[in-house]
Amino acid sequence: MTHAAFPALRLRRTRAAAWSRALVSETRVSPADLIWPLFVTEGKGVEEPIASLPGVSRWSVDGIAARVREARDLGIPCVALFPNTPRDLRTEDGREALNPDNLMCRAIRAAKDAAPEVGILTDVALDPYTAHGHDGIVDGAGYVLNDATSNILVDQALVQAAAGADIVAPSDMMDGRVGAIRTALEREGRVNVQIMAYAAKYASAFYGPFRDAVGSGGLLKGDKKSYQMDPANAEEALREVALDLAEGADHVMVKPGLPYLDIVARVKRRFEVPVFAYAVSGEYAMIEAAATAGAGDRDALVLETLTAFKRAGCAGVLTYHAPVAARLLGNG
Ligand code: PBG
């Protein structure tokens, strides 16, 4: 009788049963890993579905309050708010961003009233407020001016913090704005307002549905390549992260998400700080389109991608699938 040679190590052994797979699992996703982006619109009792983001709507302020209570009940610790500013309030300089009673600030206050235990993250950038759709002030040649923009962003962050924002998240990619915002927050005594820097934000084709959602897409003149990063670059992302951390960022974000997990992994390994990824609107739309076309199972795609984010090193993920994922994962 001959003994067939056997593999010295059978990695399939621990995969054979569900109990064993659970035991050796290296990565867990929970609702506590999720940040839910929400779009705000004017009115009362308004829900406006966004065609390019099937399943996602803009909500009036009362609806935002309801969504934030829903987040709390689902165990989602934080929501991110984005306003669809009425067209007639959009100007060259985006000054509506500094109005303490703007749509954004009213939504922040309503959210804090509705469920104070849920964190509120606010986007610091001018694109929902400018008539040209850029994140800052443009000169005659269409170039976004760095320092002039940064000065306004500081005031925007202070207005949001005064309304109750817990995390301000500059998404504009101006140089030096994290330090300027941190200095101003300290000066105003808002020492516990956190900064999540969109540190490695790429000039991406995956932002289209978001721009529909905040109403800036049709307005945008040109592209954002003079401030957002070139998708070809990784070392530059590490420099961006190093700068934002030196300027006082509490967390850093990589955006978009899935095509940039190499950046997440490198940032995590190099800096050992909380790294977040934004699974952006185009990524959400791809999963929805695939599911609708019968090319994949939505729930499985959502959970697999979230696991991949965590495995790459993310502390958490901003995702429009947050409520779907939280329901699948169960509360706590
Ligand atoms: C704007 C901003 C964008 C997103 C978040 N903040 C769009 C852009 O830079 O044009 C994109 C998010 C998404 O696509 O889901 N400052």
Short mmCIF file of C-alpha atoms and ligand atoms in Angstrom, two decimals:
data_model
loop_
_atom_site.label_atom_id
_atom_site.label_comp_id
_atom_site.label_asym_id
_atom_site.label_seq_id
_atom_site.Cartn_x
_atom_site.Cartn_y
_atom_site.Cartn_z
CA MET A 1 0.00 0.00 0.00
CA THR A 2 1.38 3.39 -0.97
CA HIS A 3 0.79 6.62 0.84
CA ALA A 4 0.08 9.47 -1.52
CA ALA A 5 2.22 12.47 -0.74
CA PHE A 6 0.07 14.97 1.13
CA PRO A 7 0.41 18.74 1.28
CA ALA A 8 2.44 19.68 4.31
CA LEU A 9 0.00 22.43 5.04
CA ARG A 10 -3.68 22.39 4.02
CA LEU A 11 -4.88 25.99 4.16
CA ARG A 12 -8.34 24.73 3.21
CA ARG A 13 -8.62 23.00 6.60
CA THR A 14 -9.64 26.16 8.45
CA ARG A 15 -11.97 27.20 5.62
CA ALA A 16 -14.05 24.05 5.71
CA ALA A 17 -16.71 25.09 8.23
CA ALA A 18 -18.41 28.38 9.03
CA TRP A 19 -17.43 28.23 12.73
CA SER A 20 -13.81 27.87 11.75
CA ARG A 21 -13.92 30.66 9.19
CA ALA A 22 -15.40 32.93 11.87
CA LEU A 23 -12.64 31.97 14.27
CA VAL A 24 -9.77 32.83 11.92
CA SER A 25 -11.35 35.91 10.35
CA GLU A 26 -8.80 38.75 10.41
CA THR A 27 -11.17 41.59 9.58
CA ARG A 28 -14.53 42.58 10.99
CA VAL A 29 -16.91 45.24 9.79
CA SER A 30 -19.49 46.76 12.09
CA PRO A 31 -21.96 49.66 11.86
CA ALA A 32 -19.50 51.61 14.03
CA ASP A 33 -17.16 51.76 11.01
CA LEU A 34 -19.60 53.74 8.90
CA ILE A 35 -20.09 57.41 8.13
CA TRP A 36 -23.31 58.13 6.24
CA PRO A 37 -23.24 61.03 3.73
CA LEU A 38 -26.57 62.90 3.49
CA PHE A 39 -27.75 65.58 1.05
CA VAL A 40 -29.83 68.50 2.30
CA THR A 41 -32.33 70.53 0.30
CA GLU A 42 -34.70 73.42 1.07
CA GLY A 43 -38.35 72.95 2.02
CA LYS A 44 -40.33 70.90 4.48
CA GLY A 45 -41.30 67.27 4.12
CA VAL A 46 -39.26 67.11 0.91
CA GLU A 47 -37.55 63.98 -0.42
CA GLU A 48 -35.93 64.35 -3.84
CA PRO A 49 -34.55 61.12 -5.31
CA ILE A 50 -31.24 61.60 -7.16
CA ALA A 51 -31.44 59.88 -10.55
CA SER A 52 -27.72 59.11 -10.84
CA LEU A 53 -27.65 57.74 -7.26
CA PRO A 54 -30.53 55.27 -7.19
CA GLY A 55 -31.73 54.77 -3.62
CA VAL A 56 -30.25 58.07 -2.38
CA SER A 57 -32.33 61.24 -1.89
CA ARG A 58 -31.92 64.82 -0.89
CA TRP A 59 -33.91 65.54 2.28
CA SER A 60 -35.22 68.77 3.70
CA VAL A 61 -33.95 69.67 7.16
CA ASP A 62 -36.77 67.77 8.94
CA GLY A 63 -35.92 64.69 6.88
CA ILE A 64 -32.25 65.05 7.82
CA ALA A 65 -33.28 64.99 11.48
CA ALA A 66 -35.15 61.74 10.82
CA ARG A 67 -32.16 60.21 9.00
CA VAL A 68 -29.86 61.11 11.90
CA ARG A 69 -32.21 59.37 14.34
CA GLU A 70 -32.18 56.41 11.96
CA ALA A 71 -28.36 56.47 12.01
CA ARG A 72 -28.39 56.39 15.81
CA ASP A 73 -30.82 53.46 15.85
CA LEU A 74 -28.67 51.58 13.34
CA GLY A 75 -25.49 52.11 15.34
CA ILE A 76 -23.93 54.41 12.73
CA PRO A 77 -21.80 56.84 14.76
CA CYS A 78 -21.48 59.73 12.33
CA VAL A 79 -23.17 61.39 9.36
CA ALA A 80 -21.67 63.76 6.76
CA LEU A 81 -23.83 66.63 5.51
CA PHE A 82 -23.79 68.25 2.04
CA PRO A 83 -26.15 71.05 0.98
CA ASN A 84 -27.87 71.57 -2.35
CA THR A 85 -27.79 75.37 -2.14
CA PRO A 86 -30.59 77.10 -4.10
CA ARG A 87 -29.29 78.34 -7.45
CA ASP A 88 -30.02 82.02 -6.73
CA LEU A 89 -27.74 81.93 -3.66
CA ARG A 90 -24.72 80.68 -5.61
CA THR A 91 -22.24 83.46 -6.35
CA GLU A 92 -18.73 83.91 -7.73
CA ASP A 93 -17.32 84.07 -4.19
CA GLY A 94 -19.60 81.48 -2.57
CA ARG A 95 -20.43 83.84 0.28
CA GLU A 96 -23.54 81.87 1.25
CA ALA A 97 -21.10 79.38 2.81
CA LEU A 98 -20.51 81.96 5.57
CA ASN A 99 -24.17 82.62 6.36
CA PRO A 100 -24.82 81.21 9.86
CA ASP A 101 -28.41 80.51 8.80
CA ASN A 102 -27.63 78.79 5.53
CA LEU A 103 -29.15 75.43 4.67
CA MET A 104 -26.09 73.62 5.95
CA CYS A 105 -26.10 75.29 9.37
CA ARG A 106 -29.84 74.73 9.79
CA ALA A 107 -29.30 71.05 8.99
CA ILE A 108 -26.43 70.80 11.48
CA ARG A 109 -28.56 72.29 14.26
CA ALA A 110 -31.53 70.06 13.43
CA ALA A 111 -29.29 67.00 13.35
CA LYS A 112 -27.75 67.85 16.72
CA ASP A 113 -31.21 68.44 18.21
CA ALA A 114 -32.56 65.17 16.82
CA ALA A 115 -29.77 62.91 18.06
CA PRO A 116 -26.96 64.67 19.90
CA GLU A 117 -25.08 61.40 20.29
CA VAL A 118 -24.47 61.14 16.52
CA GLY A 119 -21.33 62.89 15.23
CA ILE A 120 -21.80 65.51 12.53
CA LEU A 121 -19.11 65.81 9.87
CA THR A 122 -19.26 68.84 7.61
CA ASP A 123 -17.62 69.44 4.26
CA VAL A 124 -15.43 72.54 4.10
CA ALA A 125 -15.26 73.67 0.45
CA LEU A 126 -17.12 76.20 -1.63
CA ASP A 127 -18.44 74.10 -4.53
CA PRO A 128 -22.05 73.87 -3.27
CA TYR A 129 -22.09 77.68 -2.99
CA THR A 130 -20.26 78.99 -6.08
CA ALA A 131 -21.80 79.87 -9.43
CA HIS A 132 -18.89 78.17 -11.24
CA GLY A 133 -18.88 74.93 -9.24
CA HIS A 134 -15.26 75.18 -8.09
CA ASP A 135 -14.21 74.59 -4.50
CA GLY A 136 -12.70 78.07 -4.14
CA ILE A 137 -12.28 81.57 -5.53
CA VAL A 138 -11.28 81.66 -9.20
CA ASP A 139 -9.24 84.37 -10.89
CA GLY A 140 -9.83 85.76 -14.39
CA ALA A 141 -8.07 82.79 -15.95
CA GLY A 142 -10.20 80.28 -14.04
CA TYR A 143 -7.40 79.35 -11.63
CA VAL A 144 -8.52 78.59 -8.07
CA LEU A 145 -6.62 80.97 -5.79
CA ASN A 146 -5.05 79.15 -2.85
CA ASP A 147 -4.68 81.65 -0.03
CA ALA A 148 -7.80 83.70 -0.78
CA THR A 149 -9.79 80.46 -0.76
CA SER A 150 -8.13 79.21 2.40
CA ASN A 151 -9.10 82.41 4.26
CA ILE A 152 -12.76 81.89 3.38
CA LEU A 153 -12.62 78.20 4.29
CA VAL A 154 -11.43 79.15 7.77
CA ASP A 155 -14.55 81.27 8.24
CA GLN A 156 -16.73 78.53 6.75
CA ALA A 157 -15.30 76.00 9.22
CA LEU A 158 -15.93 78.40 12.14
CA VAL A 159 -19.53 78.94 11.04
CA GLN A 160 -20.07 75.18 10.84
CA ALA A 161 -18.44 74.63 14.22
CA ALA A 162 -20.63 77.32 15.77
CA ALA A 163 -23.70 75.53 14.37
CA GLY A 164 -22.58 72.31 16.07
CA ALA A 165 -20.28 70.44 13.68
CA ASP A 166 -18.17 67.84 15.49
CA ILE A 167 -15.74 67.16 12.65
CA VAL A 168 -14.92 69.70 9.97
CA ALA A 169 -13.60 68.07 6.82
CA PRO A 170 -11.83 70.31 4.33
CA SER A 171 -12.34 68.69 0.92
CA ASP A 172 -10.92 71.53 -1.17
CA MET A 173 -7.22 70.53 -1.42
CA MET A 174 -5.86 74.06 -0.90
CA ASP A 175 -2.35 74.08 0.57
CA GLY A 176 -2.15 75.10 4.22
CA ARG A 177 -5.85 75.14 5.01
CA VAL A 178 -5.73 72.49 7.74
CA GLY A 179 -3.29 74.55 9.80
CA ALA A 180 -5.24 77.73 9.22
CA ILE A 181 -8.50 76.06 10.30
CA ARG A 182 -6.87 74.43 13.37
CA THR A 183 -5.39 77.76 14.48
CA ALA A 184 -8.74 79.51 14.15
CA LEU A 185 -10.63 76.77 16.01
CA GLU A 186 -8.15 76.96 18.88
CA ARG A 187 -8.38 80.74 18.96
CA GLU A 188 -12.19 80.49 19.20
CA GLY A 189 -11.98 77.96 22.01
CA ARG A 190 -13.31 75.11 19.88
CA VAL A 191 -10.55 72.82 20.98
CA ASN A 192 -12.60 69.63 20.67
CA VAL A 193 -13.80 70.18 17.11
CA GLN A 194 -11.96 67.57 15.08
CA ILE A 195 -10.47 67.93 11.60
CA MET A 196 -10.71 65.11 9.11
CA ALA A 197 -8.56 66.21 6.20
CA TYR A 198 -9.44 65.06 2.73
CA ALA A 199 -5.69 64.61 2.50
CA ALA A 200 -5.30 62.47 -0.61
CA LYS A 201 -8.18 63.57 -2.77
CA TYR A 202 -7.82 62.73 -6.43
CA ALA A 203 -9.20 64.51 -9.50
CA SER A 204 -11.55 61.63 -10.22
CA ALA A 205 -14.20 60.72 -12.75
CA PHE A 206 -16.09 58.98 -9.92
CA TYR A 207 -17.62 62.19 -8.48
CA GLY A 208 -20.29 62.76 -11.15
CA PRO A 209 -23.42 61.72 -9.21
CA PHE A 210 -22.32 63.75 -6.16
CA ARG A 211 -22.13 66.86 -8.30
CA ASP A 212 -25.69 66.15 -9.47
CA ALA A 213 -26.73 65.74 -5.84
CA VAL A 214 -25.37 69.11 -4.71
CA GLY A 215 -26.32 70.80 -7.97
CA SER A 216 -22.80 71.84 -8.95
CA GLY A 217 -22.27 69.45 -11.84
CA GLY A 218 -24.01 71.49 -14.53
CA LEU A 219 -22.26 74.63 -13.33
CA LEU A 220 -18.68 73.36 -13.20
CA LYS A 221 -16.37 75.16 -15.61
CA GLY A 222 -13.34 73.08 -16.57
CA ASP A 223 -11.94 70.49 -14.19
CA LYS A 224 -10.39 70.38 -10.72
CA LYS A 225 -6.95 69.13 -11.74
CA SER A 226 -5.10 72.24 -10.52
CA TYR A 227 -6.01 71.37 -6.93
CA GLN A 228 -7.10 67.73 -6.73
CA MET A 229 -4.39 65.08 -7.18
CA ASP A 230 -3.34 63.21 -10.29
CA PRO A 231 -4.52 59.56 -10.05
CA ALA A 232 -1.05 58.56 -11.25
CA ASN A 233 0.62 59.71 -8.02
CA ALA A 234 1.19 57.87 -4.75
CA GLU A 235 4.29 59.46 -3.23
CA GLU A 236 2.57 62.82 -3.51
CA ALA A 237 -0.33 61.42 -1.46
CA LEU A 238 2.10 60.57 1.33
CA ARG A 239 3.41 64.13 1.25
CA GLU A 240 -0.14 65.50 1.41
CA VAL A 241 -0.89 63.31 4.42
CA ALA A 242 2.35 64.30 6.17
CA LEU A 243 1.53 67.97 5.74
CA ASP A 244 -2.06 67.69 6.92
CA LEU A 245 -0.97 65.75 10.01
CA ALA A 246 1.75 68.30 10.76
CA GLU A 247 -0.87 71.03 10.47
CA GLY A 248 -3.10 69.35 13.03
CA ALA A 249 -5.44 66.94 11.25
CA ASP A 250 -6.94 64.35 13.61
CA HIS A 251 -7.75 61.93 10.80
CA VAL A 252 -6.89 61.70 7.14
CA MET A 253 -9.04 60.57 4.28
CA VAL A 254 -8.28 58.93 0.96
CA LYS A 255 -10.79 59.55 -1.82
CA PRO A 256 -12.08 57.85 -3.96
CA GLY A 257 -11.99 54.51 -2.17
CA LEU A 258 -11.80 51.19 -3.95
CA PRO A 259 -9.42 52.15 -6.78
CA TYR A 260 -7.13 53.76 -4.19
CA LEU A 261 -6.75 51.05 -1.53
CA ASP A 262 -3.02 50.97 -2.26
CA ILE A 263 -2.91 54.55 -1.00
CA VAL A 264 -4.90 53.63 2.12
CA ALA A 265 -2.50 50.80 2.87
CA ARG A 266 0.60 52.92 2.35
CA VAL A 267 -0.74 55.80 4.44
CA LYS A 268 -1.72 53.46 7.26
CA ARG A 269 1.65 51.72 7.27
CA ARG A 270 3.65 54.94 7.13
CA PHE A 271 1.74 57.13 9.61
CA GLU A 272 -0.23 54.83 11.94
CA VAL A 273 -3.09 57.32 12.31
CA PRO A 274 -6.83 56.88 11.70
CA VAL A 275 -7.33 56.61 7.95
CA PHE A 276 -10.76 56.89 6.37
CA ALA A 277 -11.80 56.24 2.81
CA TYR A 278 -14.68 57.77 0.93
CA ALA A 279 -16.52 55.23 -1.22
CA VAL A 280 -17.66 57.99 -3.53
CA SER A 281 -20.84 58.47 -5.49
CA GLY A 282 -19.55 56.83 -8.67
CA GLU A 283 -18.52 53.75 -6.72
CA TYR A 284 -21.97 53.51 -5.16
CA ALA A 285 -23.54 53.94 -8.60
CA MET A 286 -21.37 51.16 -10.05
CA ILE A 287 -22.50 48.68 -7.42
CA GLU A 288 -26.13 49.67 -7.87
CA ALA A 289 -25.86 49.40 -11.65
CA ALA A 290 -24.22 45.99 -11.38
CA ALA A 291 -26.90 44.74 -8.99
CA THR A 292 -29.71 46.10 -11.16
CA ALA A 293 -28.18 44.48 -14.24
CA GLY A 294 -28.03 41.15 -12.45
CA ALA A 295 -24.23 41.17 -12.60
CA GLY A 296 -23.80 40.83 -8.85
CA ASP A 297 -25.62 40.56 -5.55
CA ARG A 298 -25.95 44.01 -3.97
CA ASP A 299 -25.68 42.92 -0.34
CA ALA A 300 -22.67 40.71 -1.01
CA LEU A 301 -20.94 43.43 -3.02
CA VAL A 302 -21.52 45.97 -0.25
CA LEU A 303 -20.17 43.73 2.50
CA GLU A 304 -17.20 42.51 0.47
CA THR A 305 -16.11 46.01 -0.46
CA LEU A 306 -16.43 47.21 3.15
CA THR A 307 -14.33 44.28 4.30
CA ALA A 308 -11.70 45.23 1.70
CA PHE A 309 -11.61 48.80 3.04
CA LYS A 310 -11.06 47.57 6.57
CA ARG A 311 -8.46 45.00 5.50
CA ALA A 312 -6.52 47.74 3.70
CA GLY A 313 -6.30 49.66 6.98
CA CYS A 314 -9.33 51.94 7.15
CA ALA A 315 -10.64 53.00 10.54
CA GLY A 316 -13.94 53.72 8.82
CA VAL A 317 -15.64 54.36 5.49
CA LEU A 318 -17.88 57.12 4.22
CA THR A 319 -20.47 55.30 2.15
CA TYR A 320 -23.94 55.92 0.76
CA HIS A 321 -24.54 52.25 1.51
CA ALA A 322 -24.18 52.94 5.25
CA PRO A 323 -27.82 52.23 6.20
CA VAL A 324 -27.98 49.17 3.93
CA ALA A 325 -24.72 47.86 5.40
CA ALA A 326 -25.71 48.61 8.99
CA ARG A 327 -28.94 46.63 8.54
CA LEU A 328 -27.03 43.70 7.07
CA LEU A 329 -24.46 43.78 9.86
CA GLY A 330 -26.95 44.18 12.66
CA ASN A 331 -26.77 46.79 15.35
CA GLY A 332 -23.65 46.59 17.54
C1 PBG B 1 -16.50 68.73 -2.96
C2 PBG B 1 -16.68 67.29 -2.71
C3 PBG B 1 -16.82 66.34 -3.72
C4 PBG B 1 -17.10 65.14 -3.09
C5 PBG B 1 -17.09 65.38 -1.70
N1 PBG B 1 -16.82 66.73 -1.49
C6 PBG B 1 -16.84 66.46 -5.20
C7 PBG B 1 -15.76 67.14 -5.90
O1 PBG B 1 -14.65 67.29 -5.39
O2 PBG B 1 -16.03 67.57 -7.01
C8 PBG B 1 -17.38 63.87 -3.83
C9 PBG B 1 -18.11 62.82 -3.11
C10 PBG B 1 -18.73 61.79 -3.97
O3 PBG B 1 -18.52 61.71 -5.21
O4 PBG B 1 -19.48 60.98 -3.41
N2 PBG B 1 -15.61 69.48 -2.35
#
